[in-house]
Coordinates of C-alpha atoms in Angstrom, one line a residue:
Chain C
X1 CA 25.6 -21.0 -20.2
X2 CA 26.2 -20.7 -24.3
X3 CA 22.6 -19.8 -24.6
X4 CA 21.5 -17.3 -22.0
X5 CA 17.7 -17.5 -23.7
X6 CA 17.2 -21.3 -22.5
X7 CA 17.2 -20.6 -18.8
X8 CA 14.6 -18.6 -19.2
X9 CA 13.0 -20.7 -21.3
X10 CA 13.8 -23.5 -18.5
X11 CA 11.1 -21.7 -16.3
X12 CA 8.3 -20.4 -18.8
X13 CA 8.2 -23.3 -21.4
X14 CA 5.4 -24.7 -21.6
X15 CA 6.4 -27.6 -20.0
X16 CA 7.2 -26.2 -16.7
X17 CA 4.8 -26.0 -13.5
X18 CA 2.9 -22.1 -14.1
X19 CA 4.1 -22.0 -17.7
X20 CA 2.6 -20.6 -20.5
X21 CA 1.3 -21.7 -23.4
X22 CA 0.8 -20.3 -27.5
X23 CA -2.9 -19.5 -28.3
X24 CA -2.8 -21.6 -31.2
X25 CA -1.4 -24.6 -29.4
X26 CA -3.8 -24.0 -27.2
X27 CA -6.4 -24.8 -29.4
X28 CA -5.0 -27.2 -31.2
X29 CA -4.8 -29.5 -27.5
X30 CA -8.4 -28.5 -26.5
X31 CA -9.4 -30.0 -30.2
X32 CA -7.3 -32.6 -29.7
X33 CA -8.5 -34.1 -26.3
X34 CA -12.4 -33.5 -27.9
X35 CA -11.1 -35.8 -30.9
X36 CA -10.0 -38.4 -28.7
X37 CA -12.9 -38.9 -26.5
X38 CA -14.7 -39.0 -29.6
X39 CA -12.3 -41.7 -32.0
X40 CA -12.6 -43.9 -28.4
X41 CA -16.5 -43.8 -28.5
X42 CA -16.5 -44.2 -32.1
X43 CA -14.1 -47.2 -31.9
X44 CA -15.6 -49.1 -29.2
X45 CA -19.1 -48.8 -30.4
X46 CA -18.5 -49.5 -34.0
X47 CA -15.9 -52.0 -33.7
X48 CA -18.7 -53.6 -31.3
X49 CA -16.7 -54.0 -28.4
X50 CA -19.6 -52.9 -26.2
X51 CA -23.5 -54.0 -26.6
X52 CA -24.8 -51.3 -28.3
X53 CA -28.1 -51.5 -26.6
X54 CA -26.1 -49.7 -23.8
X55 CA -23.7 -47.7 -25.6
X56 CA -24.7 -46.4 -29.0
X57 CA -22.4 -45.4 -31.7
X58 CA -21.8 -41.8 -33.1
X59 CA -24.2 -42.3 -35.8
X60 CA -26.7 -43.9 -34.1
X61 CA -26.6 -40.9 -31.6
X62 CA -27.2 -38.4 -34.3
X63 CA -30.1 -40.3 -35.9
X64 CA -31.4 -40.0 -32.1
X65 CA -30.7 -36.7 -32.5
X66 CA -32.4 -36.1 -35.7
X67 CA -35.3 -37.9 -34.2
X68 CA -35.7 -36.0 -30.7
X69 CA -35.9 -32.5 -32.8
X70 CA -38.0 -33.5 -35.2
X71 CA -40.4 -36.0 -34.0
X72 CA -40.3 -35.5 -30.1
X73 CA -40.1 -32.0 -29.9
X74 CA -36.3 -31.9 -28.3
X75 CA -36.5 -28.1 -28.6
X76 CA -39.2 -27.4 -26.2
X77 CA -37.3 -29.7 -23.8
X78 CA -33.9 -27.7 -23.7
X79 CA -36.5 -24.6 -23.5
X80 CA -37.9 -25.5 -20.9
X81 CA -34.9 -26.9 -18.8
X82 CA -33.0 -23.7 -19.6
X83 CA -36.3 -21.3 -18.5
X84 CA -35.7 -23.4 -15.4
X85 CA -31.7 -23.1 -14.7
X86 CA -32.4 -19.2 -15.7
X87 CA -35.1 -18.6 -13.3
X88 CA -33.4 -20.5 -9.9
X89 CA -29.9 -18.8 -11.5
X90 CA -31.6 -15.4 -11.8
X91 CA -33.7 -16.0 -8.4
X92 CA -30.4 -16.8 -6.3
X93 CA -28.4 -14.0 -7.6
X94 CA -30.6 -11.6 -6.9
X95 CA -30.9 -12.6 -3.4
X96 CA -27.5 -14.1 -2.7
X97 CA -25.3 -11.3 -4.4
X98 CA -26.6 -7.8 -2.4
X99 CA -26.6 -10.1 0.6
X100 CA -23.1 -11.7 0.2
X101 CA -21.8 -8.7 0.0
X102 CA -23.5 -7.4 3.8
X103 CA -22.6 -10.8 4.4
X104 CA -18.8 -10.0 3.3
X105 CA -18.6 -6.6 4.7
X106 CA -20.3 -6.5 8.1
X107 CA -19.3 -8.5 10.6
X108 CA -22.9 -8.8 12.6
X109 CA -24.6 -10.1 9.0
X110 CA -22.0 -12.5 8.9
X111 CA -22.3 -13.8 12.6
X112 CA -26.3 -14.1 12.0
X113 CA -25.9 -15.4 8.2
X114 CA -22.5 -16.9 7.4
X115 CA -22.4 -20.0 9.9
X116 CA -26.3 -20.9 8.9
X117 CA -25.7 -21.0 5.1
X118 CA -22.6 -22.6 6.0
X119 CA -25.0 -25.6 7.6
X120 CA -27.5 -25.4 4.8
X121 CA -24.8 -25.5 2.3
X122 CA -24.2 -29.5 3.4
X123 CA -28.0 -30.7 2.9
X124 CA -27.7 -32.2 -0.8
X125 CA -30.6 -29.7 -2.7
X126 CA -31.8 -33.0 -4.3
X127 CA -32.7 -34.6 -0.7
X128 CA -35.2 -31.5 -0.8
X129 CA -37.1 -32.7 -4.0
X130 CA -39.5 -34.9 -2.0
X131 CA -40.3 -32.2 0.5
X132 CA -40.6 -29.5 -2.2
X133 CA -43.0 -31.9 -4.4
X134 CA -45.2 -32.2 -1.3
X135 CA -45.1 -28.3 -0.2
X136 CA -45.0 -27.0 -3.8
X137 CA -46.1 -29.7 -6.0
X138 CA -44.7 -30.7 -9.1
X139 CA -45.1 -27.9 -11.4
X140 CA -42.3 -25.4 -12.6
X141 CA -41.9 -23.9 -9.3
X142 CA -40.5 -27.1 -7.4
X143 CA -38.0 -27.5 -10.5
X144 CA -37.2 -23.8 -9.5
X145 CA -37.3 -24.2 -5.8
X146 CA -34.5 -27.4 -6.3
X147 CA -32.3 -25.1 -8.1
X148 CA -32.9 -22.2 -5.8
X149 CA -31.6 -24.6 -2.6
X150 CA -28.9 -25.6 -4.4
X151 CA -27.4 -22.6 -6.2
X152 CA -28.1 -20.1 -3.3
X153 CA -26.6 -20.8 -0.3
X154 CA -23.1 -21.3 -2.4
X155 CA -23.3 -18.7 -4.3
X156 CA -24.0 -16.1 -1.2
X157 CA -21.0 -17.6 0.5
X158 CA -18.8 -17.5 -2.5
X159 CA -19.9 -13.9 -2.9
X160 CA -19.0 -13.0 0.8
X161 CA -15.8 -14.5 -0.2
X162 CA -15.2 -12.4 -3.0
X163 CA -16.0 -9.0 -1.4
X164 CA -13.3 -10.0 1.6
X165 CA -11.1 -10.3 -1.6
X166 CA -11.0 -6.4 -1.4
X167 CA -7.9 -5.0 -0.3
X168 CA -8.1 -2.9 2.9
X169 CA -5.8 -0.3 2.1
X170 CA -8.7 0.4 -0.8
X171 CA -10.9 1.2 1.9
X172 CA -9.0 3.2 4.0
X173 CA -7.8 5.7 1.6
X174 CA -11.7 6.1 0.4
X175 CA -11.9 7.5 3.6
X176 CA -9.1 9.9 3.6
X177 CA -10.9 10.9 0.4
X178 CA -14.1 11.7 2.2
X179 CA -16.4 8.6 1.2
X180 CA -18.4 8.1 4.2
X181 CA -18.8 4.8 5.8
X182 CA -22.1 3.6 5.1
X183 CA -21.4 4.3 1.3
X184 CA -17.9 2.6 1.1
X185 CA -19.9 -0.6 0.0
X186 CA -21.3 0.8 -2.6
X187 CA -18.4 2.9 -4.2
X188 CA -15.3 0.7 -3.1
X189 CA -16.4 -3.0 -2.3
X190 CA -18.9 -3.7 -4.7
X191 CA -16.9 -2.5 -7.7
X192 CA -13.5 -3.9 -6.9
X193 CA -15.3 -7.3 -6.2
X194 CA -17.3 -7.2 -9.1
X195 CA -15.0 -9.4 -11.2
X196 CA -14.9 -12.0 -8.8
X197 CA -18.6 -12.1 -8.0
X198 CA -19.0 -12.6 -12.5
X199 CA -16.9 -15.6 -11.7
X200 CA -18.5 -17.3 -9.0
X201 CA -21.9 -16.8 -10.6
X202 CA -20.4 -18.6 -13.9
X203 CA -19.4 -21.2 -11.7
X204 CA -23.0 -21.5 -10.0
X205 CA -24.6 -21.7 -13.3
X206 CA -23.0 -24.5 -14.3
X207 CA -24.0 -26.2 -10.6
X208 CA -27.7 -25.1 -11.6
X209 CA -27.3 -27.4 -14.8
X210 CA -26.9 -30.1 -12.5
X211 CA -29.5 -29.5 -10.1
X212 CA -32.3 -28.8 -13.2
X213 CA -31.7 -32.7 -15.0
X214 CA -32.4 -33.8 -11.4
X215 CA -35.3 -32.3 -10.5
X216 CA -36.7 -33.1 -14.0
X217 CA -36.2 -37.0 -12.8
X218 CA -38.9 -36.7 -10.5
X219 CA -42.2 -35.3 -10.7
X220 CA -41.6 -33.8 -14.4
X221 CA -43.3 -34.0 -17.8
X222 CA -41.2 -32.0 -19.7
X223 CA -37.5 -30.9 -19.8
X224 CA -33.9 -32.7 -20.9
X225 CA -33.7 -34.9 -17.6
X226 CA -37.6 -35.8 -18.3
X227 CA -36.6 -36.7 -21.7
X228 CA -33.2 -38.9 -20.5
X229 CA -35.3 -40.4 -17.5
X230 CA -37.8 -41.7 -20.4
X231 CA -35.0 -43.0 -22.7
X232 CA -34.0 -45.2 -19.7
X233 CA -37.2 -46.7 -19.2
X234 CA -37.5 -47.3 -22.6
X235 CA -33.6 -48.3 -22.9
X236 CA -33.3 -45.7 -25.9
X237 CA -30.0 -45.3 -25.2
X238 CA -29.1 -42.8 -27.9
X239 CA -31.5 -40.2 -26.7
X240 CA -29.6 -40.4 -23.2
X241 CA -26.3 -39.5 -25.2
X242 CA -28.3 -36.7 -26.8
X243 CA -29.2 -35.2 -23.5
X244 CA -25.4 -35.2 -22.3
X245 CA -24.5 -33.7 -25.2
X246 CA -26.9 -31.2 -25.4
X247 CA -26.7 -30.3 -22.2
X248 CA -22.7 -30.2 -22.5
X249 CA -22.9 -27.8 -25.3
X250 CA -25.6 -25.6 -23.7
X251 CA -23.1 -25.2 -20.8
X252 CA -20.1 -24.4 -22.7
X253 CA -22.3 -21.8 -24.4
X254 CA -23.5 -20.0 -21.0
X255 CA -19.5 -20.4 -19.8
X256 CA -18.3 -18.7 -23.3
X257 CA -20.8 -15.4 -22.6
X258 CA -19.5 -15.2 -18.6
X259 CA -16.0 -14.9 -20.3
X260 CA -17.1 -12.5 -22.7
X261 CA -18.9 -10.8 -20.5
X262 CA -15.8 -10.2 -18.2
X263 CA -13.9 -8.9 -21.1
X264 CA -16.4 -6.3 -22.0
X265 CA -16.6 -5.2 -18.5
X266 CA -13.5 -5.4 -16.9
X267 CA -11.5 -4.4 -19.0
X268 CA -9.5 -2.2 -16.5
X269 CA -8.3 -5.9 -15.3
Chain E
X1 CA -2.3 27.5 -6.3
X2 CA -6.4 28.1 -7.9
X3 CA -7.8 31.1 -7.5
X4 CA -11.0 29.5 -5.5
X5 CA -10.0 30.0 -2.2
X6 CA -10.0 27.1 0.4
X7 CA -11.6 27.5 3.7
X8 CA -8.6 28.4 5.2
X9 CA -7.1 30.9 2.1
X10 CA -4.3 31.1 0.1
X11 CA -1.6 29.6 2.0
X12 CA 0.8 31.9 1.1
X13 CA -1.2 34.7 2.6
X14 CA -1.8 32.8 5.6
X15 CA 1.8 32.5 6.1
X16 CA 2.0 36.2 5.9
X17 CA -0.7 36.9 8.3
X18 CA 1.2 34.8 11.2
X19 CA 3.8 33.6 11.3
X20 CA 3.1 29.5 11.3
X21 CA -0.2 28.2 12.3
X22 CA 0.0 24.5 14.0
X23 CA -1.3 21.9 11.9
X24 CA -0.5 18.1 13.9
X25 CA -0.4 18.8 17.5
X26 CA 0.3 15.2 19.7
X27 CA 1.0 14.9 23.0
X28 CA 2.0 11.9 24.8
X29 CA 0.1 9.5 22.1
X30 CA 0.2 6.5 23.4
X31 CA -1.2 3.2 21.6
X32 CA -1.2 -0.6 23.5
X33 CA -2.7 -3.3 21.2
X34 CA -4.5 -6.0 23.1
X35 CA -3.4 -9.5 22.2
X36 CA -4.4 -13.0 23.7
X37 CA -1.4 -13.2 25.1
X38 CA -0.1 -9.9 26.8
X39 CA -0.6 -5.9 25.8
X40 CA 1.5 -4.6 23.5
X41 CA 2.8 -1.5 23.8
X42 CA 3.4 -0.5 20.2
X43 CA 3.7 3.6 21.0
X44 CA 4.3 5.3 24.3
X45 CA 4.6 9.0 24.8
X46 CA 4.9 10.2 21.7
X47 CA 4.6 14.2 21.2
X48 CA 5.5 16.0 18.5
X49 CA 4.5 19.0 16.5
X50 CA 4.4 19.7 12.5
X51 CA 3.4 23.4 11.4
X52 CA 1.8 24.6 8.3
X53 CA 3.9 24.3 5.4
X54 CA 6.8 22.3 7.1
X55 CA 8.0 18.8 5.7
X56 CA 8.2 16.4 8.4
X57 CA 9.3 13.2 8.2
X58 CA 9.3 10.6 10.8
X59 CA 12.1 7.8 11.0
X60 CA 12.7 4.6 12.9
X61 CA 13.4 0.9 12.3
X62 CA 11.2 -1.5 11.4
X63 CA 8.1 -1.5 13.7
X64 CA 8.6 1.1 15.8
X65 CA 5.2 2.3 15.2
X66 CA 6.0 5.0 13.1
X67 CA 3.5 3.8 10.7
X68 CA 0.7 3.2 14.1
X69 CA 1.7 6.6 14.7
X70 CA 0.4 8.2 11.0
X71 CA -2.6 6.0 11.0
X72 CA -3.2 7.3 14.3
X73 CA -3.1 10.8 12.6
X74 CA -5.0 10.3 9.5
X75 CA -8.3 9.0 12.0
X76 CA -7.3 5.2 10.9
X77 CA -6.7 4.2 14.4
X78 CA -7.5 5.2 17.8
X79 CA -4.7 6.1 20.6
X80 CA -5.4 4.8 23.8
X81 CA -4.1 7.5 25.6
X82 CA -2.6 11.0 24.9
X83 CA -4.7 13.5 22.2
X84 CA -3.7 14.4 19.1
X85 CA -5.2 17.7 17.4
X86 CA -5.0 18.7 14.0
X87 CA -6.0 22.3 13.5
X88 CA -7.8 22.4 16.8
X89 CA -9.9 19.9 16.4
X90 CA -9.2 16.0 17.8
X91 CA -8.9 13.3 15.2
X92 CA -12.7 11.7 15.3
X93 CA -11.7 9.6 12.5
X94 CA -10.5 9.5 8.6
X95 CA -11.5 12.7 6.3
X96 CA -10.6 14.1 3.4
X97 CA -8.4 17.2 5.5
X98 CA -5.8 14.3 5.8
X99 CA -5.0 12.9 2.0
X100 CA -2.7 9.8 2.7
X101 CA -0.5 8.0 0.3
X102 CA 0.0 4.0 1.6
X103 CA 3.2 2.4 0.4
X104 CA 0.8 -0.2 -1.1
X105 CA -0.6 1.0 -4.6
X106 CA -4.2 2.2 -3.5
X107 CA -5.3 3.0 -7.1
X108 CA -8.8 2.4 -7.5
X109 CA -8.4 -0.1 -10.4
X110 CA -11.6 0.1 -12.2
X111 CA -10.9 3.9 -12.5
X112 CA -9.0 5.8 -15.4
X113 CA -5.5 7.7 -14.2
X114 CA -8.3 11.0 -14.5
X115 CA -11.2 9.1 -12.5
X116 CA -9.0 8.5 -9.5
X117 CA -7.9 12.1 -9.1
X118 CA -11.7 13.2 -9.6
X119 CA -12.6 10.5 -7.1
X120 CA -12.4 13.1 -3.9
X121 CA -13.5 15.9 -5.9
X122 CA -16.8 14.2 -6.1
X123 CA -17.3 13.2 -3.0
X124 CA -16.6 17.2 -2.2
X125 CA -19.4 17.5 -4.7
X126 CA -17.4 20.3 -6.6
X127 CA -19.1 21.8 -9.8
X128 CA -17.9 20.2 -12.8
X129 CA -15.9 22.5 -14.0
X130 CA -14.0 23.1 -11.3
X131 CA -13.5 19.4 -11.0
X132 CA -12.1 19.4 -15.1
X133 CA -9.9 22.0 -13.5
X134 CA -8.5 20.6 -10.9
X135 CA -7.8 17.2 -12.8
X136 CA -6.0 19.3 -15.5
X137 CA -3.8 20.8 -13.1
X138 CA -2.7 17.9 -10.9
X139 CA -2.2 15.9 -13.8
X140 CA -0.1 18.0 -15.4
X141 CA 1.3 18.7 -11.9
X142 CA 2.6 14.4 -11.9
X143 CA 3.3 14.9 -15.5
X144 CA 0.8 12.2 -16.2
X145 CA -1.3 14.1 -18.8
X146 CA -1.0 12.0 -21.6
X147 CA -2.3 8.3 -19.4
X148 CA -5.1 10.4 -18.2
X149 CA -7.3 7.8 -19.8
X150 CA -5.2 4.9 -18.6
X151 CA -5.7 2.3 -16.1
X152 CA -3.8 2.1 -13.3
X153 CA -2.8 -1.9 -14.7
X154 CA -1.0 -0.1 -17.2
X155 CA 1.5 2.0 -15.2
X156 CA 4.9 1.5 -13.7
X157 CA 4.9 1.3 -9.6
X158 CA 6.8 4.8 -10.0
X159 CA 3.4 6.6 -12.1
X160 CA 1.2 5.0 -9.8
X161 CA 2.6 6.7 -6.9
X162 CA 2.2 9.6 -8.7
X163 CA -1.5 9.3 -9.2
X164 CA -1.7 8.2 -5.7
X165 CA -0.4 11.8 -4.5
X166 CA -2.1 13.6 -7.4
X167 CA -5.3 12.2 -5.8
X168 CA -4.6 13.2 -2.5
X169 CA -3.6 16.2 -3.1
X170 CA -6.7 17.2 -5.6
X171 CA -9.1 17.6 -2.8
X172 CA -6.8 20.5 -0.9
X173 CA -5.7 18.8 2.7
X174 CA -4.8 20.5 5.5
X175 CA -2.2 18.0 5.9
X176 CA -0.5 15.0 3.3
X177 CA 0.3 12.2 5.3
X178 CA 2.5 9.4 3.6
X179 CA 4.0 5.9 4.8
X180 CA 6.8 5.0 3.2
X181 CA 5.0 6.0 -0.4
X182 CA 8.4 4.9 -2.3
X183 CA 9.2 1.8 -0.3
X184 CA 8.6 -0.7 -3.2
X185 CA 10.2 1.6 -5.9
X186 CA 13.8 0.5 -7.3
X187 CA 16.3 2.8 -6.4
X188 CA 16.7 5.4 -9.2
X189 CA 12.4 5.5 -9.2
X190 CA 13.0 6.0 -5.9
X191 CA 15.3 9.0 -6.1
X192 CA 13.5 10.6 -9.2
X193 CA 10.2 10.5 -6.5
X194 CA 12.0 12.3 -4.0
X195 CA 13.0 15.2 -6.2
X196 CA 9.7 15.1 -7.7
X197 CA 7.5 15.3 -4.1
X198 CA 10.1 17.9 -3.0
X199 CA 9.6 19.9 -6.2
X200 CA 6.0 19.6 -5.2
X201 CA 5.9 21.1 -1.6
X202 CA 8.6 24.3 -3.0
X203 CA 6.2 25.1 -5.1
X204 CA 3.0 24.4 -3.3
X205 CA 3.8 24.2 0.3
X206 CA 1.5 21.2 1.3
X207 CA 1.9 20.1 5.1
X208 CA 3.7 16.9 4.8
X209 CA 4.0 14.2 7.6
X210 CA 6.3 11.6 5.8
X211 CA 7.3 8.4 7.3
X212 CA 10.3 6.2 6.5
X213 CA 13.0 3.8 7.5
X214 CA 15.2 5.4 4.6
X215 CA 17.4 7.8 6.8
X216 CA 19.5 9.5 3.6
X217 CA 15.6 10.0 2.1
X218 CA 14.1 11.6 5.4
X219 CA 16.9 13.8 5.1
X220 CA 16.8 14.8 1.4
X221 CA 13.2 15.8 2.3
X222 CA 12.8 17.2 5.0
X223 CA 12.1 20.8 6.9
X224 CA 12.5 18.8 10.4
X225 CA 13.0 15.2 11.1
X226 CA 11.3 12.8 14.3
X227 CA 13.5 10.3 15.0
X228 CA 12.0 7.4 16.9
X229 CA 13.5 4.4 19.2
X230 CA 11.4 0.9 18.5
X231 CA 9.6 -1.1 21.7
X232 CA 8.0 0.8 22.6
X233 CA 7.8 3.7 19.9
X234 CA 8.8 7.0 21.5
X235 CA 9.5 9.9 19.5
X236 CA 13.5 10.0 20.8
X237 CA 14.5 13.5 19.1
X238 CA 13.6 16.3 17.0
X239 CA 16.4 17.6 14.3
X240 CA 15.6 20.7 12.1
X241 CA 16.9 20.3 8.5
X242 CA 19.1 23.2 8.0
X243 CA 20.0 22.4 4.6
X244 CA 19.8 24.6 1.3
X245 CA 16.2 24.9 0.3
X246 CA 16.8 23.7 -3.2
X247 CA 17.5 20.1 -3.0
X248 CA 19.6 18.2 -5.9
X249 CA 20.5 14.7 -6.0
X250 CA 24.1 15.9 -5.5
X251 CA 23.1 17.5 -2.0
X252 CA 24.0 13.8 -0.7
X253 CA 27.3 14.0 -1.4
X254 CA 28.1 16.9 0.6
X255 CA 29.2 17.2 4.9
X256 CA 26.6 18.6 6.1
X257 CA 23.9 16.1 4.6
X258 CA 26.6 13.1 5.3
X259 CA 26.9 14.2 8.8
X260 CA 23.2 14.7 9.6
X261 CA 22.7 11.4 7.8
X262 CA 25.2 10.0 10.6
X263 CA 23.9 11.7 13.4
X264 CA 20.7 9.8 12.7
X265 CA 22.1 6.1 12.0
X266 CA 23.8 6.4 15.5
X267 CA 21.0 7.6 17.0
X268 CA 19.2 4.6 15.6
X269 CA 22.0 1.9 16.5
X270 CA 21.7 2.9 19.7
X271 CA 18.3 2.5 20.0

């Protein structure tokens, strides 16, 4: 080979599978494929390639915008929705995390816990919305509730998950050190899994999202899926493109403080 | 050596006292793991003695048991048959009288190069101070003093290990038990380890039990050698290390540590 550099270049260009990647470029793409979805929509719909009573263009969507925060108080809508995602998000991790992690650790929590949240896992938490409305009602508790069935039973699993992540050999030599056993959860497991279980509830938060525009469907007088279900009825599209938008943005905002989050805290990574 | 004196004293004085106390004592260990399929006798009559102060390491192939064997010492598994008794007392499980250094790196990631070596002070619940103490001396002891405030991400496999015995040694074991500790260390790491846990034991006489499948680095080290035949793991013979005390690299260029070195490889060939 003349030029020793370009084989190693063959395996960590950019281009190849696992390579890596510039920051800037980074960027730059990530910008890119958000300019591109949007010069599409803004073709089609202006170009009028699509009936715009079912797809409305850009500007169209931001005078819905305009209009939704100023006339139809949009605000209190994305308050309330996110009040609700925090609550079932908040409600589920404070159940499903200390429990994962008995769940991960000992092996007769798992046999009485693992294989049932397993099974409840599979029944769609939307399915429940008609049972909930008639045990709880319709107030801001069945919202909750939905988000609660959905969100919990994963995120306990995934937490499990993450504590079997641990290495043993970690254990073990707490041991030889003189941790005793009932402790070894709380001064091995629970710290070294700590990163992981910061992922998986950034990943369950973003499920919650889902559940909350749902549940605000049916049975709801307030809220962004309220608001979109509305819009339908009244086929203002643009307010629907609002709602995805907004609730978009709001997640990328909640994903952006997980990662920061794990950079203050984990720095030892 | 502090001058807070262990349970046991000084361990210079104790040596003066008598003449060598018995620290591992096992006697036809024997360990059968239970598959599906058939038992599997991984260990069968294994007896062998290490006394205070001695180096002992134990070689053998690949899964002869040697490393069953240690486990079996530090309280991480249970024989099922034979006894094993360390200071008088039978293994009822893992404690901090054993320190043990895994081939794996068993940092504790989310802890500083310091926090680690405190880790089993604090579970002794040792004043402060003396903790600060302690730390100062064992790092200084690895030679780690300036990554005290480093995590272990940031250190080569070689520091690592280093941290690993600094940790184990911090809380003052009867006995330092260690699997192949420099198994995934390149060579010349490798060989600066060996002088350094050698310089180690001269000058503070831990109790080490020591296993490997490196024969030229169980002799380098070692006071007295177990050499063990695979399926099942017996220990097949004992060899005291009469070599000088003061160990340099260049000791393995010389007839006697050649020929022990030999002696060993054919006992292992014919296995």
């Amino acid at each position: 080979m003349k030029h020793p550099n370009k084989r190693v270049d063959a395996t960590t260009s950019a281009l190849a599978p696992q390579g890596k990647l510039s920051r800037n470029v980074y960027v730059v793409l990530a910008v890119v494929s958000f300019a591109a979805v949007f010069a599409v929509w803004a073709l089609i719909t202006n170009l009028g390639l699509v009936n715009a009573d079912f797809m409305p263009t850009p500007q169209a969507t931001v005078q819905s915008a305009i209009e939704l925060f100023t006339e139809q108080h949009f605000l209190e809508d994305i308050r309330v929705s996110t009040y609700r995602v925090l609550m079932g998000f908040l409600i589920s991790a404070v159940i499903a995390v200390p429990v994962g992690l008995l769940v991960g650790a000992y092996a007769p929590v798992n046999a009485l816990i693992e294989p049932l949240m397993s099974f409840i896992r599979y029944l769609p938490a939307t399915a429940f919305i008609p049972l909930f409305i008639l045990w709880i009602g319709i107030d801001e508790s069945e919202k909750i509730a939905v988000i609660i069935m959905g969100s919990l039973p994963q995120l306990l699993l995934m937490v499990a998950v993450d504590t079997q992540k641990v290495p043993h050999d970690l254990v073990e030599v707490s041991y030889t050190l003189g941790t005793k056993r009932s402790l070894v959860l709380w001064k091995v497991i629970l710290p070294a899994s700590l990163p992981y279980i910061l992922d998986s509830l950034r990943m369950i938060l973003g499920w919650a999202w889902t559940y909350v525009v749902v549940a605000e469907m049916v049975g709801a007088s307030s809220g962004i899926g309220y608001m979109m279900i509305q819009s339908e009825r009244m086929m203002v599209v643009g307010n629907i493109f609002v709602g995805l938008l907004a609730i978009g943005l709001l997640g990328l905002v909640f994903d952006c403080l997980f990662k920061l989050l794990d950079k203050l805290l984990f720095r030892w990574k | 050596m502090k001058k807070k004196a262990s349970p046991q004293g000084d361990r210079s004085e104790v040596l003066e006292a008598k003449v060598a106390t018995s620290i591992i004592t096992a006697s036809h260990v024997e360990k059968v793991f239970h598959t599906k399929k058939a038992d599997v006798t991984a260990l069968k009559d294994c007896s062998l003695e290490v006394l205070e102060n001695e180096f002992v390491c134990i070689v053998g192939t690949s899964g002869c048991g040697k490393s069953t064997l240690l486990r079996m010492l530090a309280g991480l598994d249970t024989p099922t048959g034979g006894e094993i008794i360390i200071k008088d007392r039978p293994v009822l499980g893992p404690g901090p009288d054993r320190g043990m250094v895994f081939q794996s790196y068993t940092l504790f990631p989310w802890m500083t190069v310091e926090q680690n070596i405190r880790y089993g002070l604090k579970e002794k619940k040792l004043p402060k101070e003396e903790q600060d103490a302690i730390v100062d001396q064992y790092l200084d002891t690895v030679r780690l003093k300036r990554f005290r405030k480093a995590y272990p991400k940031e250190l080569s496999g070689g520091m690592k290990q280093r941290v690993a015995i600094a940790r184990a040694l911090a809380s003052k074991p009867e006995l330092l038990l260690m699997d192949e500790p420099f198994g995934a260390l390149d060579p010349i790491t490798k060989g600066q380890m060996q002088l350094f846990i050698r310089e180690i034991w001269q000058k503070e006489k831990p109790t080490i039990a020591f296993v490997t499948h490196d024969i030229e680095e169980a002799v380098f080290l070692a006071t007295k050698i177990y050499v063990m035949s695979a399926r099942p793991g017996r220990v097949r013979m004992e060899i005291p290390v009469y070599l000088p005390y003061h160990r340099t690299p260049d000791l393995k260029e010389t007839k006697e540590f050649v020929d022990l070195r030999m002696q060993i490889q054919e006992l292992l060939l014919t296995n």
